[in-house]
XYZ file of C-alpha atoms in Angstrom:
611
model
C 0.000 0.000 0.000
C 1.125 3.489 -0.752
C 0.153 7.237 -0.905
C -0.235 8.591 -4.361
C -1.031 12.862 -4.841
C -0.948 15.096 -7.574
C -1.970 18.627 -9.213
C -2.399 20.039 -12.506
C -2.468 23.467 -12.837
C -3.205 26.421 -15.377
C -1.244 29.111 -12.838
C 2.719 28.159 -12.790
C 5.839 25.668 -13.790
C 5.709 23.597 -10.816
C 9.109 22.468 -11.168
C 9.319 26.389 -9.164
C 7.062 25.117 -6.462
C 9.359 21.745 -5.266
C 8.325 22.735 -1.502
C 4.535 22.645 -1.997
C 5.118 19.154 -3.456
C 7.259 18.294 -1.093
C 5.058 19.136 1.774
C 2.230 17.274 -0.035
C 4.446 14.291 -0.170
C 5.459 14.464 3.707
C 1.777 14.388 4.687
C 1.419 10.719 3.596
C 4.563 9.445 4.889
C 2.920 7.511 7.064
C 1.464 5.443 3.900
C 4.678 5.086 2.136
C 7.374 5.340 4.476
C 9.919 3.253 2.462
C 10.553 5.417 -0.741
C 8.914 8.491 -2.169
C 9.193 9.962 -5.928
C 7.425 13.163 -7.887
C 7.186 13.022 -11.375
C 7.203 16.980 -13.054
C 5.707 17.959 -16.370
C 5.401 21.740 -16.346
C 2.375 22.003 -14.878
C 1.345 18.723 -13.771
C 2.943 16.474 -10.956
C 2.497 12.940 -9.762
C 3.510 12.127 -6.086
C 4.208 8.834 -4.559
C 4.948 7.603 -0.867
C 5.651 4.052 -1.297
C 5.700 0.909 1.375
C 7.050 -1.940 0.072
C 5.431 -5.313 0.238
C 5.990 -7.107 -3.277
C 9.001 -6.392 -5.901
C 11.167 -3.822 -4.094
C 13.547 -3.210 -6.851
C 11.133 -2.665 -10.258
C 8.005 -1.612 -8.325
C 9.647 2.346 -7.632
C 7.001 4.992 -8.373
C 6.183 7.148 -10.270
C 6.014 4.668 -13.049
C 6.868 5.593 -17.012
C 6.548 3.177 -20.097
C 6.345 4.436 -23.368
C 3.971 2.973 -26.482
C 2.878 3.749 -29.712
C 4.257 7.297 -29.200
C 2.858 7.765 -26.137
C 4.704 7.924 -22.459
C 2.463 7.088 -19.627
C 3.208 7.884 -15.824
C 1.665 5.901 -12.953
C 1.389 6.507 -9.656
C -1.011 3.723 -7.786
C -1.595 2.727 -4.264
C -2.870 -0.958 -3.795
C -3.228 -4.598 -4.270
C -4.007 -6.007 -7.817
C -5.081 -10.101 -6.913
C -5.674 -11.204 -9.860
C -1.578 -9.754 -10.976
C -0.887 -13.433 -12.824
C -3.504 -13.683 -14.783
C -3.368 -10.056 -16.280
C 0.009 -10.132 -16.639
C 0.200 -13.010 -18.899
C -2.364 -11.808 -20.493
C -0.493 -9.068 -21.776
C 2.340 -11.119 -22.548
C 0.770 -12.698 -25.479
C -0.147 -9.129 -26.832
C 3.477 -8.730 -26.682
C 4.109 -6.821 -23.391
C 7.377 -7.149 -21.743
C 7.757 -6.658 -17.571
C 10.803 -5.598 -15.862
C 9.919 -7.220 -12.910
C 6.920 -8.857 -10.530
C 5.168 -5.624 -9.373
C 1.223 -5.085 -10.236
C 2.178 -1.744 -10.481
C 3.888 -2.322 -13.842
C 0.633 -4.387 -14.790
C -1.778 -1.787 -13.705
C -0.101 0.667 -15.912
C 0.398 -1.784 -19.322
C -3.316 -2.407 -18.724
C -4.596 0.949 -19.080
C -1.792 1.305 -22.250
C -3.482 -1.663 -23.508
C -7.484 -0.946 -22.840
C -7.945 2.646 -21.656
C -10.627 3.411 -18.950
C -12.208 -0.027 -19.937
C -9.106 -1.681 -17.720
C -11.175 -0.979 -14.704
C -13.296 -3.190 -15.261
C -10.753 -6.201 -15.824
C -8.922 -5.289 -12.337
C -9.761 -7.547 -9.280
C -8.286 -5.641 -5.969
C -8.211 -2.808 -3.786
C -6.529 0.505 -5.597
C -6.364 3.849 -6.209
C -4.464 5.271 -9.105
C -3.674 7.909 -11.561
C -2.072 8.257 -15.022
C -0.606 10.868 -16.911
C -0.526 10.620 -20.517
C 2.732 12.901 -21.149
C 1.487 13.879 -25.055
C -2.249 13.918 -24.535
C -2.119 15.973 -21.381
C -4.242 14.442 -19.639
C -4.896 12.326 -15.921
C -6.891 9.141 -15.841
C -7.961 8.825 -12.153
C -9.569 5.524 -11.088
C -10.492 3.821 -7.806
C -11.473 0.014 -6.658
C -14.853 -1.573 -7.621
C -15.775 -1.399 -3.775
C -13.710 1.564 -2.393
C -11.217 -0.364 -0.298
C -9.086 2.623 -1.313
C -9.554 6.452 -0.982
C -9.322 9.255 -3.606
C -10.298 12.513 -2.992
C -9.935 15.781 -5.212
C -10.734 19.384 -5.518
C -11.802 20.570 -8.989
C -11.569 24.087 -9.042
C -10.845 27.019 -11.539
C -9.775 24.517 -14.279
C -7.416 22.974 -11.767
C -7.048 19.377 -10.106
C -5.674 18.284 -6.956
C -5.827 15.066 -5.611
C -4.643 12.755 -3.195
C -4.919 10.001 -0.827
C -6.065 11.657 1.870
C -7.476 14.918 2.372
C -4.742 16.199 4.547
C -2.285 16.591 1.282
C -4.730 18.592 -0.931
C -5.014 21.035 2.217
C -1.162 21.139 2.485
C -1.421 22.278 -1.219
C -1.704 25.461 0.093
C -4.310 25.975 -2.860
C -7.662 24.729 -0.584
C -8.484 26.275 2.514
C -10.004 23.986 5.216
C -13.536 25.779 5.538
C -16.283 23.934 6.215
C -19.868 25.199 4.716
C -23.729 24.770 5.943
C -23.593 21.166 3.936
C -20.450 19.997 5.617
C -21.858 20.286 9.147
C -24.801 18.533 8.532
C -22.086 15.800 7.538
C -20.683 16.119 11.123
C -23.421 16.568 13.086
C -25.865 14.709 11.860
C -24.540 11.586 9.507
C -20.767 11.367 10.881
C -18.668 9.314 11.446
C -20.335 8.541 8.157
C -20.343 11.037 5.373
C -22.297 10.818 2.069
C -20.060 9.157 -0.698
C -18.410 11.400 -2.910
C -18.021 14.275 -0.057
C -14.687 14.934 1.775
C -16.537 17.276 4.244
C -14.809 20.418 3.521
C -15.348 22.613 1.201
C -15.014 22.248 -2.894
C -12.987 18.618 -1.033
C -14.986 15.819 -3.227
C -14.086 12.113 -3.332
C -14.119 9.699 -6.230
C -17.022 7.076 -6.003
C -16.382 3.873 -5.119
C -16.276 1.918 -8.406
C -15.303 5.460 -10.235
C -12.798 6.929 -12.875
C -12.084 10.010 -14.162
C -10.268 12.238 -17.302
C -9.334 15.419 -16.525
C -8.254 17.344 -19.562
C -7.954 20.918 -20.634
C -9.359 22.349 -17.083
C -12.557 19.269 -16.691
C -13.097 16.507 -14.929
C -15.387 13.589 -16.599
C -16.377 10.658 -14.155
C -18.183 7.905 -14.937
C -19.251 5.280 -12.936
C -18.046 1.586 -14.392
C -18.945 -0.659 -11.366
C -22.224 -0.752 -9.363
C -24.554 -2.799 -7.577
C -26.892 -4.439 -10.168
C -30.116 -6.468 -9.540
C -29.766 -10.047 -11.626
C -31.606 -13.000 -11.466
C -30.656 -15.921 -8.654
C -30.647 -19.200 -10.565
C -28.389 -21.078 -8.122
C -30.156 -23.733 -6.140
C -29.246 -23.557 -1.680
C -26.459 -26.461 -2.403
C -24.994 -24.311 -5.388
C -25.095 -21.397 -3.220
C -23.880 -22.591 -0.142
C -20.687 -24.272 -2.704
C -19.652 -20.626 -4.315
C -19.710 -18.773 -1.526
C -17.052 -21.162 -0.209
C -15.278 -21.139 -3.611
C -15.233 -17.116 -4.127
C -14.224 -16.140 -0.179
C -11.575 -19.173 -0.344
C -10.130 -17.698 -3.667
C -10.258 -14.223 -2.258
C -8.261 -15.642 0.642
C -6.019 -17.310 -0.861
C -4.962 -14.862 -3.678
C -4.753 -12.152 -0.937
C -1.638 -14.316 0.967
C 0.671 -13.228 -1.637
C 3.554 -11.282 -0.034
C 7.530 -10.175 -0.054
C 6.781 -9.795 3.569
C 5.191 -11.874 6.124
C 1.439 -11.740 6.538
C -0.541 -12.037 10.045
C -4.394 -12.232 10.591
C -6.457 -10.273 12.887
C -8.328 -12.790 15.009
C -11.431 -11.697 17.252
C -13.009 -15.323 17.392
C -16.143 -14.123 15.471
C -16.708 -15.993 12.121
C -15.294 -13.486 9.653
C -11.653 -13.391 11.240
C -11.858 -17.698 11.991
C -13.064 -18.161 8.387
C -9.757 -16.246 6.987
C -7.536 -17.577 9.567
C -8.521 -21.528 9.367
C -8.716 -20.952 5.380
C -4.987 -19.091 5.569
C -3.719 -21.934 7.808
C -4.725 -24.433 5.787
C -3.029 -22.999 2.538
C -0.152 -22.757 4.478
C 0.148 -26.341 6.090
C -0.651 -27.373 2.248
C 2.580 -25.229 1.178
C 4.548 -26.116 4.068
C 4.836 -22.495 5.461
C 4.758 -21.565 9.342
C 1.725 -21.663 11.397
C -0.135 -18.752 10.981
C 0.213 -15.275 13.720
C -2.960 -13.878 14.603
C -3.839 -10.839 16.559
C -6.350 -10.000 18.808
C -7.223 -6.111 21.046
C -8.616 -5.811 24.185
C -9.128 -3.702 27.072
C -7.491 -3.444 30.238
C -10.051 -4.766 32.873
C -12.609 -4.934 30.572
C -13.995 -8.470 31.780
C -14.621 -7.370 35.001
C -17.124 -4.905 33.725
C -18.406 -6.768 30.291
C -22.417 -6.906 30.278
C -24.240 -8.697 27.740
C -26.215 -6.627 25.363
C -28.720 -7.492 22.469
C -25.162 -6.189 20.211
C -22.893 -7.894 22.296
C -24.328 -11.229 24.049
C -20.462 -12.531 24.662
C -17.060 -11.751 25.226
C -14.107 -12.560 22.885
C -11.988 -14.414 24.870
C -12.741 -17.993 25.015
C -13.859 -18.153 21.420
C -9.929 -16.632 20.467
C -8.060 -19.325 22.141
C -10.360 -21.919 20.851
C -9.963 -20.680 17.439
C -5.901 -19.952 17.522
C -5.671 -23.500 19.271
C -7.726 -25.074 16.165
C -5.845 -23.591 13.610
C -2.419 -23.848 15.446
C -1.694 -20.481 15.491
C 0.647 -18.218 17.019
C -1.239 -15.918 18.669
C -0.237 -12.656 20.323
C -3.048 -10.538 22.659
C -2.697 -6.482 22.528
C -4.047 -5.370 26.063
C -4.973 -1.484 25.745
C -5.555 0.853 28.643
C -8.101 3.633 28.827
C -5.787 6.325 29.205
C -3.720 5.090 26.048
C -7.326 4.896 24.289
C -8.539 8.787 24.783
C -4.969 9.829 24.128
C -5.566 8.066 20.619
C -8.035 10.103 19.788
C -5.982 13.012 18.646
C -4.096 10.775 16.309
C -6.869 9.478 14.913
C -8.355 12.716 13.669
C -5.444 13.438 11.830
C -6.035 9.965 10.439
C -9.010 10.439 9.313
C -8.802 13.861 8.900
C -12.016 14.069 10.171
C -14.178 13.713 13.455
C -14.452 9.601 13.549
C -15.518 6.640 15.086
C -13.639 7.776 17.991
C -12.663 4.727 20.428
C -13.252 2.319 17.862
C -10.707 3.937 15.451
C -8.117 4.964 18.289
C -8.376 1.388 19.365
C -7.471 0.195 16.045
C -5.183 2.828 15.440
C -2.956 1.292 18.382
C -3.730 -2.064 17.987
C -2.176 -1.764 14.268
C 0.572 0.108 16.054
C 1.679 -2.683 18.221
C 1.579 -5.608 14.967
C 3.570 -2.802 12.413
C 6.566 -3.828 14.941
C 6.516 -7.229 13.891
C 4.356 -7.227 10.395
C 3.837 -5.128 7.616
C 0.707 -7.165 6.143
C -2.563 -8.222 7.767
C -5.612 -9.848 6.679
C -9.075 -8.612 8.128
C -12.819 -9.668 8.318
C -14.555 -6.660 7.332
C -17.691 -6.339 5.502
C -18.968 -9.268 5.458
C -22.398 -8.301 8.028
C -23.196 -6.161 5.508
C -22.893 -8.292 2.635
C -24.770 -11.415 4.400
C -26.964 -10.075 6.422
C -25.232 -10.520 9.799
C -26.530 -7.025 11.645
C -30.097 -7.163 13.765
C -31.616 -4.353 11.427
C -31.947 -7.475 8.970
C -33.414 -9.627 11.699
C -35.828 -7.296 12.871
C -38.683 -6.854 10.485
C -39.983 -3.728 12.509
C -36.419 -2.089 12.009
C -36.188 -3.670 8.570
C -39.393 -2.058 7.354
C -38.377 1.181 9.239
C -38.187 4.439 6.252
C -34.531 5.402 8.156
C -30.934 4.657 8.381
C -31.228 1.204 10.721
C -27.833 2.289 12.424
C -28.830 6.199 13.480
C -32.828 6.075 13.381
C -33.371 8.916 15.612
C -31.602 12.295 15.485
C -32.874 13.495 18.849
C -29.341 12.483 20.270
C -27.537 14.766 17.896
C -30.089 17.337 18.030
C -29.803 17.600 21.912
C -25.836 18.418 21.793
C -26.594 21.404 19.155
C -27.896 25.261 20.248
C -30.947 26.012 19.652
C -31.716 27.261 16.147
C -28.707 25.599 15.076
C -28.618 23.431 11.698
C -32.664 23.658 11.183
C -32.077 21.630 8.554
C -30.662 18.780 9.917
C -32.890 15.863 9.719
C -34.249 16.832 6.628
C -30.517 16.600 4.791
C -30.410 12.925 6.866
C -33.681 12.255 5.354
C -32.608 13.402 1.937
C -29.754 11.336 1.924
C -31.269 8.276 2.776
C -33.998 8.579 -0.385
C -31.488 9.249 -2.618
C -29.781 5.344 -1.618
C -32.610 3.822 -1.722
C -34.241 5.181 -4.503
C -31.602 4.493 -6.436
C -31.030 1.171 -5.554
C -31.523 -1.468 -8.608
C -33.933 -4.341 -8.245
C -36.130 -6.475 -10.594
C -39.500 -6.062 -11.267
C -40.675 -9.438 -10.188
C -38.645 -8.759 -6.266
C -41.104 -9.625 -4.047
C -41.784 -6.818 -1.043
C -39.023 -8.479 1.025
C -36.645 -8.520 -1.630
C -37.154 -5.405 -2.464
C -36.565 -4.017 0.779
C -33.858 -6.206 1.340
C -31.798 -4.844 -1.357
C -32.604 -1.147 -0.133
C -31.225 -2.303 3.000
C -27.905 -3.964 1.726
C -27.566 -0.807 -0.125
C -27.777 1.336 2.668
C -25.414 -1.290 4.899
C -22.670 -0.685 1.218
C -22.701 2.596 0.745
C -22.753 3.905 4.110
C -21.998 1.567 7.294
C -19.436 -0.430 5.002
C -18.119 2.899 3.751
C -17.056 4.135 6.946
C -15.838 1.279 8.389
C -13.399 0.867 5.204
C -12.465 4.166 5.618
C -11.267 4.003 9.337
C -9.531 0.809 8.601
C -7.540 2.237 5.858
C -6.698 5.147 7.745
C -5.929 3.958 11.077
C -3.832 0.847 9.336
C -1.999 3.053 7.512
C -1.507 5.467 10.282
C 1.215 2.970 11.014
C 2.251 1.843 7.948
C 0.759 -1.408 8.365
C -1.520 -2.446 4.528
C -4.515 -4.388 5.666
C -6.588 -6.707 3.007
C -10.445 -7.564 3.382
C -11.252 -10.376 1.385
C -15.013 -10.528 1.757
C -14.733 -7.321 -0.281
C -13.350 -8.946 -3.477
C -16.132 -7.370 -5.958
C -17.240 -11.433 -6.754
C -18.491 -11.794 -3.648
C -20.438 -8.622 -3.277
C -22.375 -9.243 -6.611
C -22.802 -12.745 -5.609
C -24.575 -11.380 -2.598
C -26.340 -8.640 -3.637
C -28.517 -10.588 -5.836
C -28.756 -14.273 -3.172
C -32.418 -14.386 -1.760
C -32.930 -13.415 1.993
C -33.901 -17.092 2.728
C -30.851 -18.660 1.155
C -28.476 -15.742 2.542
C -30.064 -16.016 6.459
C -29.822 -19.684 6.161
C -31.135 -22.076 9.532
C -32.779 -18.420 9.736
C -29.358 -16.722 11.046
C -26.870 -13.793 10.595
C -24.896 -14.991 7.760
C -26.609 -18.236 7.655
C -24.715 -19.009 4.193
C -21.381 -18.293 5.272
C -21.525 -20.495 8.233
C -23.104 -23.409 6.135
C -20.336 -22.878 3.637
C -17.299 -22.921 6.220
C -18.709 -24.967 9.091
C -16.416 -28.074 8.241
C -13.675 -26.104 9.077
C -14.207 -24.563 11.877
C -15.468 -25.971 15.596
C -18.882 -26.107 15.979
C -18.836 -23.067 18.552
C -17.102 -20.659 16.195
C -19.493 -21.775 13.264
C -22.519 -21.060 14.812
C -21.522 -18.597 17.393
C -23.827 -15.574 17.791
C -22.522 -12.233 16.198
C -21.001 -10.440 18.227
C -19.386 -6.734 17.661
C -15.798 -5.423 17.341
C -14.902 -5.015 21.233
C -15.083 -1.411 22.804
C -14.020 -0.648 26.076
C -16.823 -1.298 28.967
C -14.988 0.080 31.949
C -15.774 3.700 33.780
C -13.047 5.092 33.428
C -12.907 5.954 29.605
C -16.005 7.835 30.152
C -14.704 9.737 33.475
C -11.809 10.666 31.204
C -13.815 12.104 28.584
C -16.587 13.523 31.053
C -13.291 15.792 32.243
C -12.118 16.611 28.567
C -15.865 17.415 27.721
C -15.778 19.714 30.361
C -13.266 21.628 29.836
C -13.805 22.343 26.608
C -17.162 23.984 27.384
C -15.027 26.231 29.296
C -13.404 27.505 25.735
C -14.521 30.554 23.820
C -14.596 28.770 20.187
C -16.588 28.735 16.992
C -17.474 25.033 18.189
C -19.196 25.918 20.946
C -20.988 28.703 19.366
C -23.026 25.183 17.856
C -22.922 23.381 20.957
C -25.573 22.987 23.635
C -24.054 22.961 27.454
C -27.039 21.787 29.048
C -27.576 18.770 26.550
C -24.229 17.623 26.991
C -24.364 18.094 30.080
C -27.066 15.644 30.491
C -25.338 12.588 28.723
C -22.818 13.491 30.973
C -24.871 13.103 34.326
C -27.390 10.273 32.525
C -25.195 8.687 30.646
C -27.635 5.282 30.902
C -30.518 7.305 29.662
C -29.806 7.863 26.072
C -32.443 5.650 24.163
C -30.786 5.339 21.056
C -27.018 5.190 19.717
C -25.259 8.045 18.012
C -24.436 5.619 15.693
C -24.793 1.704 15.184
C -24.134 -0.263 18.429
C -21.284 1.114 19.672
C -21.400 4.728 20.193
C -23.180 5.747 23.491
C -22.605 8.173 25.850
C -18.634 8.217 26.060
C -17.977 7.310 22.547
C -20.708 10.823 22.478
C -18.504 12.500 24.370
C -15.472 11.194 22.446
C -16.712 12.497 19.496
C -17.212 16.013 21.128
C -13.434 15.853 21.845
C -12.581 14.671 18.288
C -14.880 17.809 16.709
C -12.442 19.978 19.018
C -9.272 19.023 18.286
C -10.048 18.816 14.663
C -11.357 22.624 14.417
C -8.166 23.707 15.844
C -5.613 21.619 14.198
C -6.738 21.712 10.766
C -7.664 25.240 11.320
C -11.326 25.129 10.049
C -13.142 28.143 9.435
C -16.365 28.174 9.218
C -18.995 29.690 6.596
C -22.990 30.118 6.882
């Protein structure tokens, strides 16, 4: 994985202007921290912050090759999976490769097939080329937007990068944010709508996206979406290519210079890729498999089972590392360590986040970068099969909301009065436009129909911002995590399985654990879903209770917004708010947390803003 950035501009010879590259560059260090390169044209520049993981040598960015009187100039950040196969498919069209990088095979493809190579790549990826004659950038980003791209169009100029922190440090965008950026905050964040970077004329590239800017305009057009089809595969058929397509996705995602390790929680997703990695590797006669697994300092002694969260980790972990013959190592994180993380993860993000739940994974991925640069995940795959209680619940399910926030009256309560009238209305809008856009068949029966509203909203929201803090907070460190139940197969596969093949035995992810429970122990198959862990003890939310506090005290543009009394009340009821901020797992202190986030982030990045 890497950091790619770059600018085109009408204004100046930017071979003048090495610093303001160079200070775009240094903001993604953290995502290439191995080698970095800028490739100058005049006016346009390609950056690149490289870590290494395959092909050291002949994988150095920016990339040229030259054809047909052309010279084209890559810069990508990424995993191509399906490397081999392209690769020799260009062979026999007579394309020669220095060396073993997909980078090299990224760029021959789009020599080769233009925009159309999009289509033909199976990975995660962000990338842009430069066509040195034509004078012109082809932008592009992954079928299911593992990877980030954002840009600012504006004036007849481009900037873009991997995160928003290095078109700011262009010096060219001011961090303002506008009327429509704090109903992003305040009322849909940590999630934001797709295609917005929250600050002003800051846009991102759609997952499943590309783009041609040329002579000062940007044309995007959407190549991969989710598309209704016809289900023709019987239960056993089902049940057999789910366990083909995850195992291939698995197995193709292994492939490493450096060592790979596994995060392990002892829920299904993380079991399923760990027993499936361990036995490739037995078969190849590699090492047993290292798994990781986070948890909280104390945390048992206060653990309380929920309708979210009926049982702790711990058991089910050793059980699973023991079955697969792992070697396992447990990160133990305390609750100071956790609010601390909460800075960092802002500038992560760049944005207010999911507070505990990305700080915790921002120092869990801390502690394996010392040993690993390469992990393997189990995201995504409750939102692909079905494995959150909105799906469960037909009272939720028929709900005309977002399952995961369904009442503003939380966020409303923190805000002054008057403030943001048009809150829930922009939430509201929002929410039509996904599900009146989402594509079904005329003969989908009312549950069907809904159901594919629903795994819209759970794709291009809740999976959204969970991709987005673990690409951030993984490559906070440096560390490049993969997420296999995101290979684009599997997501078309399940967008268009019927609800009563997908929640097989009537369960969460009733097809997944059919498909995999002959590798796994019966208690891991069939175990009850059961959240990422957050921290149950006190004294996180005494901690942020005091930060809260005390930033109330402050004379700020923030708390011009904020209500004191209303936050005051989660503080001193903190068991009396009804419904989440958002999803399971942010209640009262991760509330609070969030507060403390919104702080820091107005006065680091400096935002000013405009009504």
């Amino acid at each position: 994985m890497c950091g790619i950035a770059g600018i085109v501009t009408k204004h100046e010879d930017l071979s003048d202007n090495i610093k303001m590259l160079s200070d775009m560059s240094k903001s993604l260090i953290k995502r290439g921290p191995d080698e970095n390169g800028i490739f100058i044209d005049h006016n346009t520049a390609l950056i690149h912050r490289r870590l290494v993981v395959i092909d050291k040598e002949n994988g150095k960015q920016p990339m040229i090759c030259g054809r047909n009187g052309e010279k084209y100039v890559i810069v990508y950040n990424g995993e191509l999976y399906n490397t081999r196969e392209l690769r020799a498919e260009l062979k026999k069209k007579g394309y020669k490769f220095k060396g073993r990088s997909d980078t090299e095979v990224v760029l021959k493809m789009y020599i080769e097939y233009g925009e159309k190579c999009a289509e033909r790549l199976n990975g995660i990826f962000a990338f842009a080329v430069y066509e040195i004659r034509a004078k012109r950038i082809f932008l592009c980003r992954d079928k299911v937007g593992v990877k980030p791209l954002f840009y600012s169009e504006t004036d007849g100029e481009l900037i873009f990068g991997s995160e928003i922190k290095a078109i700011l440090k262009s010096g060219k965008i001011k961090p303002v944010i506008d009327e429509n950026g704090l109903y992003e905050i305040f009322f849909l964040g940590p999630a934001r709508t797709a295609g917005t970077g929250v600050f002003k004329n800051i846009n991102e590239l759609l997952p499943g996206e590309y783009a041609f800017f040329s002579e000062g305009r940007l044309n995007k057009h959407r190549y991969f979406k989710l598309t209704a089809r016809e289900f023709t595969d019987t239960p056993k058929q089902a049940v057999e290519k789910v366990r083909f397509l995850l195992t291939d996705a698995i197995e193709k995602q292994l492939v490493s210079d450096v060592p790979v390790c596994f995060f392990l929680s002892g829920g299904l997703d993380s079991s399923i890729i760990t027993k499936t990695a361990s036995n490739y590797y037995r078969k190849h006669n590699k090492e047993n498999a290292a798994t990781y697994s986070v948890e909280y300092r104390d945390n048992l002694k206060y653990f309380e089972k929920s309708l979210f969260q009926p049982t702790a980790d711990d058991g089910y972990i050793k059980l699973m590392s023991k079955d697969a013959c792992t070697d396992h190592r447990e990160v133990i994180l305390n609750n100071e360590e956790l609010a601390k993380a909460l800075y960092p993860s802002v500038e992560a993000r760049d944005l207010p986040g999911y507070v505990d739940i990305d700080s915790s994974l921002l120092l869990f991925c801390r502690e394996i970068k010392k040993d690993y640069t390469v992990a393997l995940s189990g995201e995504c795959a409750d939102e692909l099969f079905g494995g959150y209680p909105w799906y469960h619940n037909r009272d939720i399910l028929f709900e005309d909301n977002f399952p995961w926030s369904r009442s503003q009256e939380i966020r409303r309560s923190i805000l002054a009065a008057d403030i943001l009238p048009k809150g829930e209305e922009y939430v509201r809008q929002r929410y039509l436009d996904t599900v009146n856009g989402t594509d079904k068949l005329g003969s989908d029966s009312e549950l069907t129909s809904r159901m594919r509203e629903m795994f819209s909203l759970n794709y291009y929201w809740f999976m959204q911002c969970l991709l987005e803090r673990k690409d951030r907070c993984s490559m906070y460190s440096s560390l490049e995590v993969r997420v296999p139940f995101c290979d684009y197969r599997l997501v078309e596969y399940a967008y268009n399985m019927p609800w009563e093949i997908k929640a097989y035995n009537g369960r969460e992810k009733g097809i997944v654990r059919k498909a995999f429970e002959d590798i796994l122990p019966y208690d891991i198959a069939w175990r009850k879903k059961s959240p990422y862990p957050k921290t149950h003890n006190p004294v996180y939310m005494k901690i942020c209770s005091e930060k809260v506090m005390n930033i109330l005290k402050k004379k700020t543009a923030l708390n011009k917004l904020l209500s004191k009394d209303g936050i005051m009340n989660i503080i001193e009821n903190p068991d009396k708010i009804s419904s989440p901020w958002y999803g399971q797992l942010m209640k009262a202190p991760q509330i609070l947390a969030y507060i403390i986030e919104l702080d820091y982030w107005f006065e680091k990045y400096k935002v000013d803003i405009e009504l």
